[in-house]
CSV table of C-alpha atoms and ligand atoms in Angstrom, one decimal:
chain,number,residue,atom,x,y,z
A,288,UNK,CA,19.9,-6.3,-52.7
A,289,UNK,CA,20.0,-7.6,-49.1
A,290,UNK,CA,23.0,-8.7,-47.2
A,291,UNK,CA,22.8,-11.6,-44.7
A,292,UNK,CA,23.8,-9.2,-41.9
A,293,UNK,CA,26.0,-6.2,-41.1
A,294,UNK,CA,27.7,-6.4,-37.7
A,295,UNK,CA,31.1,-5.4,-36.2
A,296,UNK,CA,32.8,-8.7,-35.5
A,297,UNK,CA,31.4,-12.2,-35.7
A,298,UNK,CA,34.1,-13.5,-33.4
A,299,UNK,CA,32.2,-11.8,-30.5
A,300,UNK,CA,29.3,-14.3,-30.8
A,301,UNK,CA,30.5,-16.6,-28.0
A,302,UNK,CA,30.8,-13.7,-25.7
A,303,UNK,CA,27.4,-12.6,-26.8
A,304,UNK,CA,26.0,-16.0,-26.0
A,305,UNK,CA,27.5,-16.0,-22.5
A,306,UNK,CA,26.0,-12.5,-21.8
A,307,UNK,CA,22.6,-13.6,-23.1
A,308,UNK,CA,22.6,-16.8,-21.0
A,309,UNK,CA,23.3,-14.7,-17.9
A,310,UNK,CA,20.6,-12.2,-18.9
A,311,UNK,CA,18.0,-15.0,-19.3
A,312,UNK,CA,18.2,-15.7,-15.5
A,313,UNK,CA,17.0,-12.2,-14.9
A,314,UNK,CA,14.2,-12.3,-17.5
A,315,UNK,CA,11.6,-14.7,-16.0
A,316,UNK,CA,8.5,-13.2,-17.6
A,317,UNK,CA,10.0,-13.3,-21.1
A,318,UNK,CA,11.2,-16.8,-20.7
A,319,UNK,CA,7.9,-18.0,-19.2
A,320,UNK,CA,6.1,-16.5,-22.2
A,321,UNK,CA,8.5,-18.2,-24.6
A,322,UNK,CA,7.9,-21.5,-22.9
A,323,UNK,CA,4.2,-21.1,-22.9
A,324,UNK,CA,4.0,-20.4,-26.7
A,325,UNK,CA,7.0,-22.2,-28.1
A,326,UNK,CA,5.2,-25.5,-28.9
A,327,UNK,CA,2.2,-23.8,-30.8
A,328,UNK,CA,4.5,-21.4,-32.7
A,329,UNK,CA,1.8,-18.6,-33.0
A,330,UNK,CA,4.2,-16.4,-35.1
A,331,UNK,CA,5.0,-19.2,-37.5
A,332,UNK,CA,6.1,-17.8,-40.9
A,333,UNK,CA,5.2,-14.2,-40.0
A,334,UNK,CA,7.7,-11.6,-41.2
A,335,UNK,CA,8.6,-9.6,-38.1
A,336,UNK,CA,11.1,-6.8,-38.3
A,337,UNK,CA,12.5,-4.9,-35.3
A,338,UNK,CA,14.1,-1.6,-34.8
A,339,UNK,CA,15.1,-1.6,-31.1
A,340,UNK,CA,18.4,-1.1,-29.4
A,341,UNK,CA,20.4,-4.3,-30.3
A,342,UNK,CA,21.5,-5.0,-26.7
A,343,UNK,CA,21.8,-8.2,-24.8
A,344,UNK,CA,18.2,-8.0,-23.5
A,345,UNK,CA,16.9,-7.4,-27.0
A,346,UNK,CA,18.7,-10.6,-28.1
A,347,UNK,CA,16.6,-12.5,-25.6
A,348,UNK,CA,13.5,-10.9,-27.1
A,349,UNK,CA,14.6,-11.8,-30.6
A,350,UNK,CA,15.3,-15.4,-29.4
A,351,UNK,CA,11.8,-15.4,-28.0
A,352,UNK,CA,10.1,-14.2,-31.2
A,353,UNK,CA,12.2,-16.7,-33.1
A,354,UNK,CA,11.1,-19.6,-30.8
A,355,UNK,CA,7.5,-18.5,-31.4
A,356,UNK,CA,8.1,-19.1,-35.1
A,357,UNK,CA,8.7,-15.5,-36.5
A,358,UNK,CA,10.8,-14.8,-39.6
A,359,UNK,CA,12.9,-12.0,-38.2
A,360,UNK,CA,15.1,-9.1,-39.4
A,361,UNK,CA,16.5,-6.6,-36.9
A,362,UNK,CA,18.4,-3.3,-36.6
A,363,UNK,CA,19.1,-0.9,-33.7
A,364,UNK,CA,17.1,2.3,-33.2
A,365,UNK,CA,20.1,4.4,-32.2
A,366,UNK,CA,23.5,4.7,-33.7
A,367,UNK,CA,25.3,4.2,-30.3
A,368,UNK,CA,23.2,1.6,-28.6
A,369,UNK,CA,24.3,-1.7,-30.1
A,370,UNK,CA,26.2,-4.2,-27.9
A,371,UNK,CA,28.4,-5.7,-30.6
A,372,UNK,CA,28.6,-9.1,-28.9
A,373,UNK,CA,24.8,-9.3,-28.8
A,374,UNK,CA,24.5,-8.4,-32.5
A,375,UNK,CA,27.2,-11.1,-33.3
A,376,UNK,CA,25.2,-13.7,-31.3
A,377,UNK,CA,22.1,-12.9,-33.3
A,378,UNK,CA,23.9,-13.0,-36.6
A,379,UNK,CA,25.6,-16.3,-35.7
A,380,UNK,CA,22.1,-17.8,-35.5
A,381,UNK,CA,21.5,-16.8,-39.1
A,382,UNK,CA,19.1,-14.0,-38.2
A,383,UNK,CA,19.6,-11.0,-40.4
A,384,UNK,CA,20.8,-8.2,-38.2
A,385,UNK,CA,22.2,-4.8,-39.2
A,386,UNK,CA,23.8,-3.0,-36.3
A,387,UNK,CA,27.1,-1.9,-34.8
A,388,UNK,CA,28.0,0.5,-32.1
A,389,UNK,CA,28.9,3.9,-33.6
A,390,UNK,CA,27.0,3.7,-36.9
A,391,UNK,CA,27.0,6.6,-39.3
A,392,UNK,CA,23.6,8.1,-39.9
A,393,UNK,CA,23.8,6.9,-43.5
A,394,UNK,CA,24.4,3.3,-42.2
A,395,UNK,CA,21.6,3.7,-39.7
A,396,UNK,CA,18.9,4.5,-42.3
A,397,UNK,CA,20.3,2.0,-44.8
A,398,UNK,CA,20.1,-0.6,-42.0
A,399,UNK,CA,16.5,0.4,-41.3
A,400,UNK,CA,15.7,-0.2,-45.0
A,401,UNK,CA,17.6,-3.5,-45.0
A,402,UNK,CA,15.5,-4.5,-42.0
A,403,UNK,CA,12.2,-3.9,-43.7
A,404,UNK,CA,13.3,-5.6,-46.9
A,405,UNK,CA,12.7,-9.3,-46.7
A,406,UNK,CA,13.8,-11.8,-49.4
A,407,UNK,CA,11.8,-11.5,-52.6
A,408,UNK,CA,11.4,-7.8,-51.9
A,409,UNK,CA,8.7,-8.5,-49.4
A,410,UNK,CA,8.0,-6.1,-46.6
A,411,UNK,CA,7.3,-6.8,-42.9
A,412,UNK,CA,3.9,-8.1,-41.7
A,413,UNK,CA,4.6,-7.1,-38.1
A,414,UNK,CA,6.9,-4.5,-36.6
A,415,UNK,CA,8.6,-4.0,-33.3
A,416,UNK,CA,9.5,-0.3,-33.2
A,417,UNK,CA,11.3,1.8,-30.6
A,418,UNK,CA,10.9,5.5,-31.4
A,419,UNK,CA,9.0,4.8,-34.6
A,420,UNK,CA,11.8,4.9,-37.2
A,421,UNK,CA,10.5,1.9,-39.1
A,422,UNK,CA,7.0,3.3,-39.0
A,423,UNK,CA,8.4,6.6,-40.2
A,424,UNK,CA,10.3,5.1,-43.1
A,425,UNK,CA,7.3,3.2,-44.3
A,426,UNK,CA,5.0,6.2,-44.0
A,427,UNK,CA,7.5,8.6,-45.6
A,428,UNK,CA,8.1,6.2,-48.5
A,429,UNK,CA,4.4,5.7,-49.0
A,430,UNK,CA,3.7,9.5,-48.9
A,431,UNK,CA,6.6,10.2,-51.2
A,432,UNK,CA,5.3,7.7,-53.8
A,433,UNK,CA,2.2,9.9,-53.9
A,434,UNK,CA,4.0,13.2,-53.8
A,435,UNK,CA,7.9,13.2,-54.0
A,436,UNK,CA,8.0,17.0,-53.2
A,437,UNK,CA,7.5,16.1,-49.5
A,438,UNK,CA,11.1,15.1,-49.6
A,439,UNK,CA,12.2,18.7,-50.4
A,440,UNK,CA,11.5,20.0,-46.9
A,441,UNK,CA,14.3,18.3,-44.8
A,442,UNK,CA,15.5,20.6,-42.0
A,443,UNK,CA,18.2,18.6,-40.2
A,444,UNK,CA,21.1,16.5,-41.5
A,445,UNK,CA,19.3,13.3,-40.5
A,446,UNK,CA,16.1,14.4,-42.3
A,447,UNK,CA,18.3,15.1,-45.5
A,448,UNK,CA,19.8,11.6,-45.2
A,449,UNK,CA,16.4,10.0,-44.8
A,450,UNK,CA,15.0,12.0,-47.8
A,451,UNK,CA,18.0,10.9,-49.9
A,452,UNK,CA,17.3,7.3,-49.0
A,453,UNK,CA,13.6,7.5,-49.9
A,454,UNK,CA,14.5,9.2,-53.2
A,455,UNK,CA,16.8,6.3,-53.9
A,456,UNK,CA,13.9,3.9,-53.1
A,457,UNK,CA,11.6,5.8,-55.5
A,458,UNK,CA,14.2,5.2,-58.3
A,459,UNK,CA,15.3,1.7,-57.5
A,460,UNK,CA,12.0,0.1,-56.2
A,461,UNK,CA,9.2,2.2,-57.7
A,462,UNK,CA,5.8,1.6,-56.0
A,463,UNK,CA,7.4,-0.6,-53.4
A,464,UNK,CA,6.0,1.2,-50.3
A,465,UNK,CA,2.4,1.0,-51.8
A,466,UNK,CA,3.0,-2.7,-52.3
A,467,UNK,CA,4.3,-3.5,-48.8
A,468,UNK,CA,2.4,-1.1,-46.5
A,469,UNK,CA,-1.0,-2.9,-47.0
A,470,UNK,CA,0.6,-6.1,-45.8
A,471,UNK,CA,1.6,-4.6,-42.4
A,472,UNK,CA,-0.8,-6.1,-39.8
A,473,UNK,CA,0.5,-3.9,-37.0
A,474,UNK,CA,3.3,-2.3,-35.1
A,475,UNK,CA,4.1,-2.6,-31.3
A,476,UNK,CA,5.8,0.6,-30.2
A,477,UNK,CA,8.1,0.6,-27.2
A,478,UNK,CA,8.7,4.2,-26.1
A,479,UNK,CA,6.9,7.4,-25.1
A,480,UNK,CA,8.3,9.4,-28.0
A,481,UNK,CA,7.4,6.8,-30.6
A,482,UNK,CA,3.9,6.6,-29.1
A,483,UNK,CA,3.5,10.4,-29.3
A,484,UNK,CA,4.4,10.2,-33.0
A,485,UNK,CA,1.7,7.5,-33.5
A,486,UNK,CA,-1.0,9.6,-31.8
A,487,UNK,CA,0.0,12.6,-33.9
A,488,UNK,CA,-0.2,10.5,-37.1
A,489,UNK,CA,-3.6,9.2,-36.0
A,490,UNK,CA,-4.9,12.7,-35.2
A,491,UNK,CA,-3.8,13.9,-38.7
A,492,UNK,CA,-5.4,10.8,-40.3
A,493,UNK,CA,-1.9,9.7,-41.6
A,494,UNK,CA,-1.5,6.4,-39.7
A,495,UNK,CA,-1.6,3.5,-42.2
A,496,UNK,CA,-1.8,0.5,-39.9
A,497,UNK,CA,-2.8,-0.5,-36.4
A,498,UNK,CA,-0.4,0.1,-33.6
A,499,UNK,CA,-0.1,-1.1,-30.0
A,500,UNK,CA,1.2,1.4,-27.4
A,501,UNK,CA,3.4,-0.9,-25.3
A,502,UNK,CA,4.7,2.0,-23.3
A,503,UNK,CA,1.2,2.5,-21.9
A,504,UNK,CA,1.3,-0.8,-20.1
A,505,UNK,CA,2.0,-0.1,-16.5
A,506,UNK,CA,4.6,-2.8,-16.4
A,507,UNK,CA,6.4,-0.9,-19.1
A,508,UNK,CA,6.4,2.8,-18.4
A,509,UNK,CA,6.1,2.7,-14.6
A,510,UNK,CA,9.0,0.2,-14.5
A,511,UNK,CA,11.4,0.5,-17.4
A,512,UNK,CA,11.2,4.3,-17.7
A,513,UNK,CA,11.4,4.7,-13.9
A,514,UNK,CA,13.4,1.9,-12.3
A,515,UNK,CA,15.4,1.1,-15.4
A,516,UNK,CA,16.5,4.7,-15.7
A,517,UNK,CA,17.2,4.9,-11.9
A,518,UNK,CA,19.8,2.2,-12.6
A,519,UNK,CA,21.2,3.0,-16.1
A,520,UNK,CA,21.5,6.8,-15.9
A,521,UNK,CA,24.1,6.5,-13.2
A,522,UNK,CA,25.7,3.6,-15.1
A,523,UNK,CA,26.1,5.8,-18.2
A,524,UNK,CA,27.4,8.9,-16.4
A,525,UNK,CA,29.9,6.9,-14.3
A,526,UNK,CA,31.2,4.7,-17.2
A,527,UNK,CA,31.7,7.9,-19.2
A,528,UNK,CA,33.3,10.1,-16.6
A,529,UNK,CA,33.9,8.3,-13.3
A,530,UNK,CA,32.9,11.6,-11.7
A,531,UNK,CA,31.7,11.6,-8.1
A,532,UNK,CA,28.0,12.4,-8.0
A,533,UNK,CA,27.7,12.9,-4.2
A,534,UNK,CA,27.5,16.5,-3.3
A,535,UNK,CA,27.1,17.7,-6.9
A,536,UNK,CA,24.3,19.9,-8.1
A,537,UNK,CA,22.4,18.2,-10.8
A,538,UNK,CA,19.6,19.4,-13.1
A,539,UNK,CA,17.0,17.0,-14.5
A,540,UNK,CA,14.9,18.5,-17.2
A,541,UNK,CA,11.5,16.9,-17.2
A,542,UNK,CA,9.9,15.1,-14.2
A,543,UNK,CA,7.9,12.5,-16.1
A,544,UNK,CA,8.5,8.7,-15.6
A,545,UNK,CA,12.1,8.9,-16.9
A,546,UNK,CA,12.8,12.2,-15.1
A,547,UNK,CA,11.6,10.6,-11.8
A,548,UNK,CA,14.0,7.7,-12.4
A,549,UNK,CA,16.9,10.2,-13.1
A,550,UNK,CA,16.2,12.1,-9.9
A,551,UNK,CA,16.1,9.0,-7.8
A,552,UNK,CA,19.4,7.8,-9.4
A,553,UNK,CA,21.2,11.1,-8.6
A,554,UNK,CA,19.7,11.6,-5.2
A,555,UNK,CA,20.6,8.0,-4.3
A,556,UNK,CA,24.2,9.1,-4.7
A,557,UNK,CA,23.8,12.2,-2.5
A,558,UNK,CA,23.4,14.8,-5.2
A,559,UNK,CA,21.4,18.0,-4.8
A,560,UNK,CA,18.9,17.8,-7.6
A,561,UNK,CA,17.0,20.6,-9.3
A,562,UNK,CA,14.1,19.9,-11.7
A,563,UNK,CA,12.8,21.9,-14.6
A,564,UNK,CA,9.2,21.3,-15.8
A,565,UNK,CA,6.6,22.9,-17.9
A,566,UNK,CA,3.7,21.0,-16.4
A,567,UNK,CA,2.4,22.4,-13.1
A,568,UNK,CA,1.3,18.9,-11.9
A,569,UNK,CA,4.8,17.4,-12.4
A,570,UNK,CA,6.4,20.6,-11.0
A,571,UNK,CA,4.2,20.3,-7.9
A,572,UNK,CA,5.1,16.6,-7.6
A,573,UNK,CA,8.8,17.5,-7.8
A,574,UNK,CA,8.4,20.2,-5.2
A,575,UNK,CA,6.5,18.0,-2.8
A,576,UNK,CA,9.2,15.3,-3.2
A,577,UNK,CA,11.5,17.9,-1.7
A,578,UNK,CA,13.1,19.0,-4.9
A,579,UNK,CA,13.8,22.6,-6.1
A,580,UNK,CA,12.0,23.5,-9.3
A,581,UNK,CA,13.7,26.2,-11.3
A,582,UNK,CA,14.1,27.4,-14.9
A,583,UNK,CA,17.2,26.2,-16.7
A,584,UNK,CA,18.5,29.7,-16.9
A,585,UNK,CA,18.5,29.9,-13.1
A,586,UNK,CA,20.5,26.7,-12.8
A,587,UNK,CA,23.3,27.7,-15.2
A,588,UNK,CA,25.6,29.3,-12.6
A,589,UNK,CA,25.0,26.4,-10.1
A,590,UNK,CA,24.9,23.0,-11.7
A,591,UNK,CA,27.6,20.4,-12.3
A,592,UNK,CA,25.5,17.8,-14.2
A,593,UNK,CA,22.6,18.3,-16.6
A,594,UNK,CA,20.3,15.5,-17.8
A,595,UNK,CA,17.4,16.0,-20.3
A,596,UNK,CA,14.5,13.6,-20.0
A,597,UNK,CA,11.6,15.5,-21.7
A,598,UNK,CA,11.1,13.8,-25.0
A,599,UNK,CA,10.9,17.4,-26.3
A,600,UNK,CA,13.2,19.4,-28.5
A,601,UNK,CA,15.4,22.4,-27.8
A,602,UNK,CA,15.8,21.9,-24.1
A,603,UNK,CA,19.5,22.8,-23.7
A,604,UNK,CA,20.6,25.3,-26.4
A,605,UNK,CA,24.2,26.2,-27.3
A,606,UNK,CA,23.9,29.5,-25.5
A,607,UNK,CA,22.9,27.7,-22.3
A,608,UNK,CA,26.0,25.5,-22.6
A,609,UNK,CA,28.2,28.6,-23.1
A,610,UNK,CA,27.0,29.9,-19.7
A,611,UNK,CA,27.5,26.7,-17.7
A,612,UNK,CA,30.2,26.1,-15.1
A,613,UNK,CA,33.6,24.9,-16.2
A,614,UNK,CA,33.6,21.1,-16.7
A,615,UNK,CA,29.8,20.8,-16.4
A,616,UNK,CA,28.6,17.4,-17.7
A,617,UNK,CA,25.7,17.5,-20.2
A,618,UNK,CA,23.7,14.5,-21.2
A,619,UNK,CA,20.3,13.3,-22.5
A,620,UNK,CA,18.3,10.2,-21.7
A,621,UNK,CA,15.3,11.0,-23.8
A,622,UNK,CA,14.7,9.0,-27.0
A,623,UNK,CA,16.0,11.5,-29.6
A,624,UNK,CA,19.1,13.7,-29.8
A,625,UNK,CA,17.1,16.9,-30.3
A,626,UNK,CA,16.9,17.7,-26.6
A,627,UNK,CA,20.4,19.1,-26.6
A,628,UNK,CA,21.3,21.5,-29.4
A,629,UNK,CA,24.5,19.7,-30.6
A,630,UNK,CA,24.3,21.4,-34.1
A,631,UNK,CA,24.2,24.8,-32.4
A,632,UNK,CA,27.3,23.8,-30.4
A,633,UNK,CA,29.2,22.9,-33.6
A,634,UNK,CA,28.2,26.3,-35.0
A,635,UNK,CA,29.0,28.3,-31.9
A,636,UNK,CA,31.5,31.0,-32.8
A,637,UNK,CA,35.1,30.2,-31.6
A,638,UNK,CA,34.1,26.9,-30.0
A,639,UNK,CA,36.7,24.0,-30.0
A,640,UNK,CA,36.2,20.3,-29.7
A,641,UNK,CA,38.3,17.6,-28.2
A,642,UNK,CA,37.3,13.9,-28.1
A,643,UNK,CA,38.2,12.4,-24.7
A,644,UNK,CA,37.1,8.8,-25.6
A,645,UNK,CA,34.3,7.3,-27.6
A,646,UNK,CA,31.0,9.0,-26.7
A,647,UNK,CA,32.7,11.5,-24.4
A,648,UNK,CA,33.6,15.0,-25.8
A,649,UNK,CA,34.9,18.2,-24.4
A,650,UNK,CA,33.6,21.4,-25.9
A,651,UNK,CA,35.8,24.4,-25.2
A,652,UNK,CA,34.3,27.9,-25.4
A,653,UNK,CA,36.3,31.0,-26.5
A,654,UNK,CA,36.8,32.0,-22.8
A,655,UNK,CA,38.5,28.6,-22.3
A,656,UNK,CA,35.8,27.1,-20.0
A,657,UNK,CA,34.4,23.8,-21.2
A,658,UNK,CA,31.5,21.4,-21.0
A,659,UNK,CA,31.6,17.6,-21.3
A,660,UNK,CA,29.0,16.3,-23.6
A,661,UNK,CA,28.1,12.6,-23.4
A,662,UNK,CA,27.1,10.4,-26.3
A,663,UNK,CA,26.8,13.4,-28.6
A,664,UNK,CA,23.5,14.2,-27.0
A,665,UNK,CA,22.0,10.7,-27.7
A,666,UNK,CA,20.6,8.6,-24.9
A,667,UNK,CA,23.4,8.3,-22.4
A,668,UNK,CA,22.3,5.1,-20.7
A,669,UNK,CA,22.6,3.2,-24.1
A,670,UNK,CA,25.4,5.3,-25.6
A,671,UNK,CA,27.8,5.2,-22.6
A,672,UNK,CA,26.5,2.0,-20.9
A,673,UNK,CA,24.5,-1.1,-21.8
A,674,UNK,CA,21.0,0.2,-21.3
A,675,UNK,CA,18.5,-0.9,-18.6
A,676,UNK,CA,19.2,-4.1,-16.7
A,677,UNK,CA,17.6,-7.4,-17.8
A,678,UNK,CA,15.0,-7.8,-15.1
A,679,UNK,CA,13.2,-4.5,-15.9
A,680,UNK,CA,13.5,-5.2,-19.7
A,681,UNK,CA,11.9,-8.6,-19.1
A,682,UNK,CA,8.8,-6.7,-18.1
A,683,UNK,CA,8.9,-4.4,-21.2
A,684,UNK,CA,9.7,-7.3,-23.6
A,685,UNK,CA,7.0,-9.6,-22.2
A,686,UNK,CA,4.6,-6.8,-23.1
A,687,UNK,CA,6.2,-6.6,-26.5
A,688,UNK,CA,5.8,-10.3,-27.1
A,689,UNK,CA,2.2,-10.2,-25.9
A,690,UNK,CA,1.5,-7.3,-28.3
A,691,UNK,CA,3.1,-9.2,-31.2
A,692,UNK,CA,0.9,-12.2,-30.4
A,693,UNK,CA,-2.2,-10.0,-30.2
A,694,UNK,CA,-1.3,-8.4,-33.6
A,695,UNK,CA,-0.8,-11.9,-35.1
A,696,UNK,CA,-4.2,-13.0,-33.8
A,697,UNK,CA,-5.6,-10.0,-35.7
A,698,UNK,CA,-7.0,-8.5,-32.5
A,699,UNK,CA,-6.5,-5.0,-33.9
A,700,UNK,CA,-7.8,-4.8,-37.4
A,701,UNK,CA,-8.9,-1.1,-37.6
A,702,UNK,CA,-6.2,1.5,-37.9
A,703,UNK,CA,-5.7,3.0,-34.5
A,704,UNK,CA,-3.5,3.0,-31.4
A,705,UNK,CA,-4.3,0.3,-28.9
A,706,UNK,CA,-3.2,-0.6,-25.4
A,707,UNK,CA,-2.9,-4.1,-24.0
A,708,UNK,CA,-5.7,-5.1,-21.6
A,709,UNK,CA,-5.1,-4.6,-17.9
A,710,UNK,CA,-5.4,-8.3,-17.1
A,711,UNK,CA,-2.3,-8.9,-19.3
A,712,UNK,CA,-0.4,-6.1,-17.6
A,713,UNK,CA,-1.1,-7.7,-14.3
A,714,UNK,CA,0.0,-11.0,-15.7
A,715,UNK,CA,3.3,-9.5,-16.8
A,716,UNK,CA,3.8,-8.3,-13.2
A,717,UNK,CA,2.8,-11.7,-11.8
A,718,UNK,CA,5.4,-13.5,-13.9
A,719,UNK,CA,8.1,-11.4,-12.2
A,720,UNK,CA,7.0,-11.8,-8.5
A,721,UNK,CA,8.5,-15.2,-7.9
A,722,UNK,CA,12.0,-14.1,-8.7
A,723,UNK,CA,11.8,-11.4,-6.0
A,724,UNK,CA,10.2,-13.7,-3.5
A,725,UNK,CA,7.0,-11.7,-3.3
A,726,UNK,CA,4.1,-13.3,-1.5
A,727,UNK,CA,0.9,-11.9,-2.8
A,728,UNK,CA,-2.3,-11.7,-0.7
A,729,UNK,CA,-5.3,-13.3,-2.3
A,730,UNK,CA,-8.7,-11.5,-2.2
A,731,UNK,CA,-11.6,-13.4,-0.6
A,732,UNK,CA,-14.7,-13.5,-2.7
A,733,UNK,CA,-16.4,-11.1,-0.1
A,734,UNK,CA,-13.5,-8.6,-0.4
A,735,UNK,CA,-13.5,-8.8,-4.2
A,736,UNK,CA,-17.3,-8.1,-4.3
A,737,UNK,CA,-16.8,-5.3,-1.8
A,738,UNK,CA,-14.3,-3.4,-4.0
A,739,UNK,CA,-16.0,-4.4,-7.2
A,740,UNK,CA,-13.4,-6.6,-8.9
A,741,UNK,CA,-13.0,-10.3,-9.7
A,742,UNK,CA,-10.9,-12.5,-7.4
A,743,UNK,CA,-8.5,-13.1,-10.4
A,744,UNK,CA,-8.4,-9.5,-11.5
A,745,UNK,CA,-8.1,-7.0,-13.1
A,746,UNK,CA,-7.8,-5.2,-9.8
A,747,UNK,CA,-7.9,-1.6,-11.1
A,748,UNK,CA,-9.9,0.4,-13.6
A,749,UNK,CA,-8.1,1.3,-16.9
A,750,UNK,CA,-7.6,4.9,-15.8
A,751,UNK,CA,-6.0,4.1,-12.4
A,752,UNK,CA,-2.7,5.9,-12.3
A,753,UNK,CA,-0.4,3.8,-10.0
B,52,NAD,N1,16.8,6.1,-22.4
B,52,NAD,C1,15.9,5.2,-22.1
B,52,NAD,O1,16.3,4.1,-21.7
B,52,NAD,C2,14.5,5.6,-22.1
B,52,NAD,C3,13.6,4.8,-21.6
B,52,NAD,C4,12.2,5.1,-21.6
B,52,NAD,C5,11.8,6.3,-22.2
B,52,NAD,N2,12.8,7.1,-22.8
B,52,NAD,C6,12.5,8.4,-23.5
B,52,NAD,O2,12.6,9.4,-22.5
B,52,NAD,C7,11.8,10.5,-22.8
B,52,NAD,C8,10.9,10.8,-21.6
B,52,NAD,O3,10.0,9.8,-21.4
B,52,NAD,P1,8.9,9.8,-20.3
B,52,NAD,O4,8.2,8.5,-20.3
B,52,NAD,O5,9.5,10.2,-19.0
B,52,NAD,O6,7.9,10.9,-20.8
B,52,NAD,P2,6.9,11.8,-19.9
B,52,NAD,O7,6.0,12.4,-20.9
B,52,NAD,O8,6.4,10.9,-18.8
B,52,NAD,O9,7.8,12.9,-19.3
B,52,NAD,C9,8.4,14.0,-19.9
B,52,NAD,C10,8.3,15.2,-19.0
B,52,NAD,O10,9.0,16.3,-19.6
B,52,NAD,C11,8.3,17.5,-19.4
B,52,NAD,N3,8.7,18.5,-20.4
B,52,NAD,C12,8.3,18.6,-21.7
B,52,NAD,N4,8.9,19.7,-22.2
B,52,NAD,C13,9.6,20.2,-21.3
B,52,NAD,C14,10.5,21.4,-21.2
B,52,NAD,N5,10.6,22.2,-22.3
B,52,NAD,N6,11.2,21.6,-20.1
B,52,NAD,C15,11.0,20.8,-19.0
B,52,NAD,N7,10.2,19.8,-19.0
B,52,NAD,C16,9.5,19.5,-20.1
B,52,NAD,C17,6.8,17.0,-19.5
B,52,NAD,O11,5.9,17.9,-18.9
B,52,NAD,C18,6.8,15.6,-18.9
B,52,NAD,O12,6.5,15.7,-17.5
B,52,NAD,C19,11.0,10.1,-24.1
B,52,NAD,O13,11.7,10.5,-25.2
B,52,NAD,C20,11.1,8.6,-24.0
B,52,NAD,O14,10.9,8.0,-25.3
B,52,NAD,C21,14.1,6.8,-22.8
């Protein structure tokens, strides 16, 4: 049933190659890891599938996993996040890849299924997941083979599409999920929301294979989520709108790692930033960083730009948007598109819609005031720009590669959610210091003994918060 690939345009492959070569210069940790393991090929013959934004940086990760010997299939984890030139570059190497910018939801889930279906109807042995959609499909298919009635409770359009796909699988490949799930050795999960899903499944005793929480590595969440966002939020808003940020009033919903990056991004431009939070600790942090902390309702008459960064649902509802200032810009940078109630916007009585350009839409309310919605409520930095820059993704993807190697070494055999050891986290950081001309101080044995660590690290306890 499987196709060799599904991409937009193979003629973009040379452009993809040039972009990837440029990115490699900014990805020292990932390339050093590739170099270290390329000769021994520790992933030789292992079926690895990935569902992670098919960007230029992800292409460097795929090249790395390939150099380590993996048998790879890939798709994007968002309908808008593919860089078509990067997908073409991967396809041109004969790696099955299913991704184009602007996928339909049907294509998205078909591509996820294609990605987990290796030749001979085999399933993956290892998974690189971002947001958990491969993990979800495998678990949903497995559960539906036990009890197909679980597919009757779909609430959103996307859930209905996923349920229809799984029903088709039950007809066309009966028993397939029970056949392939036991062969999954582990998944490495990239993002906060995907990890939250894993912990929920674990707590409900539903998780079927071991998982590595890559997001928990300090060199992932305290870098990608923060510094990556600080760069790419602005990139997304500016490419989409060209609006001047300086002097504007901006609202950032959620002051976690991503929210902190968003605030820094907007403040760096001279915006006045207001934060909404539900957690008193994060609210106090925001306040003591000099930010106002208000409810969303209080912000509605004031704000020009809204960014959701909570990883939670129902943050900006249609009735909120109906009360915003004329031309207010609304976007989301959290993983899923349920932070902004786009379905409610479609259903709002008397609302009109005008597409300005791809991923930029004007929604006009009956009183003729409008809001500008970016990337249809999907993550703006990948929908309207190219995602985080290479250097920060090198940190994230070095962690991903180390997690895949640990899974291949069968370091995590019991079902559970694991975190990479601190010494590896420090190693990932170390691999990036040279590029920034950082000169590290070396502990003397006396100093090391005094603070109770080894000269070579790890330098902090596992619960240190950075
Ligand atoms: N777009 C990207 O490139 C990118 C990169 C990394 C992570 N993410 C995603 O961004 C989201 C946030 O990630 P994070 O690491 O910052 O998570 P986090 O848990 O550190 O932060 C989320 C914050 O939102 C707050 N929050 C929850 N519900 C809220 C509500 N109703 N109103 C206001 N605040 C609320 C929480 O208290 C928390 O402080 C996740 O979905 C994650 O997967 C996106």
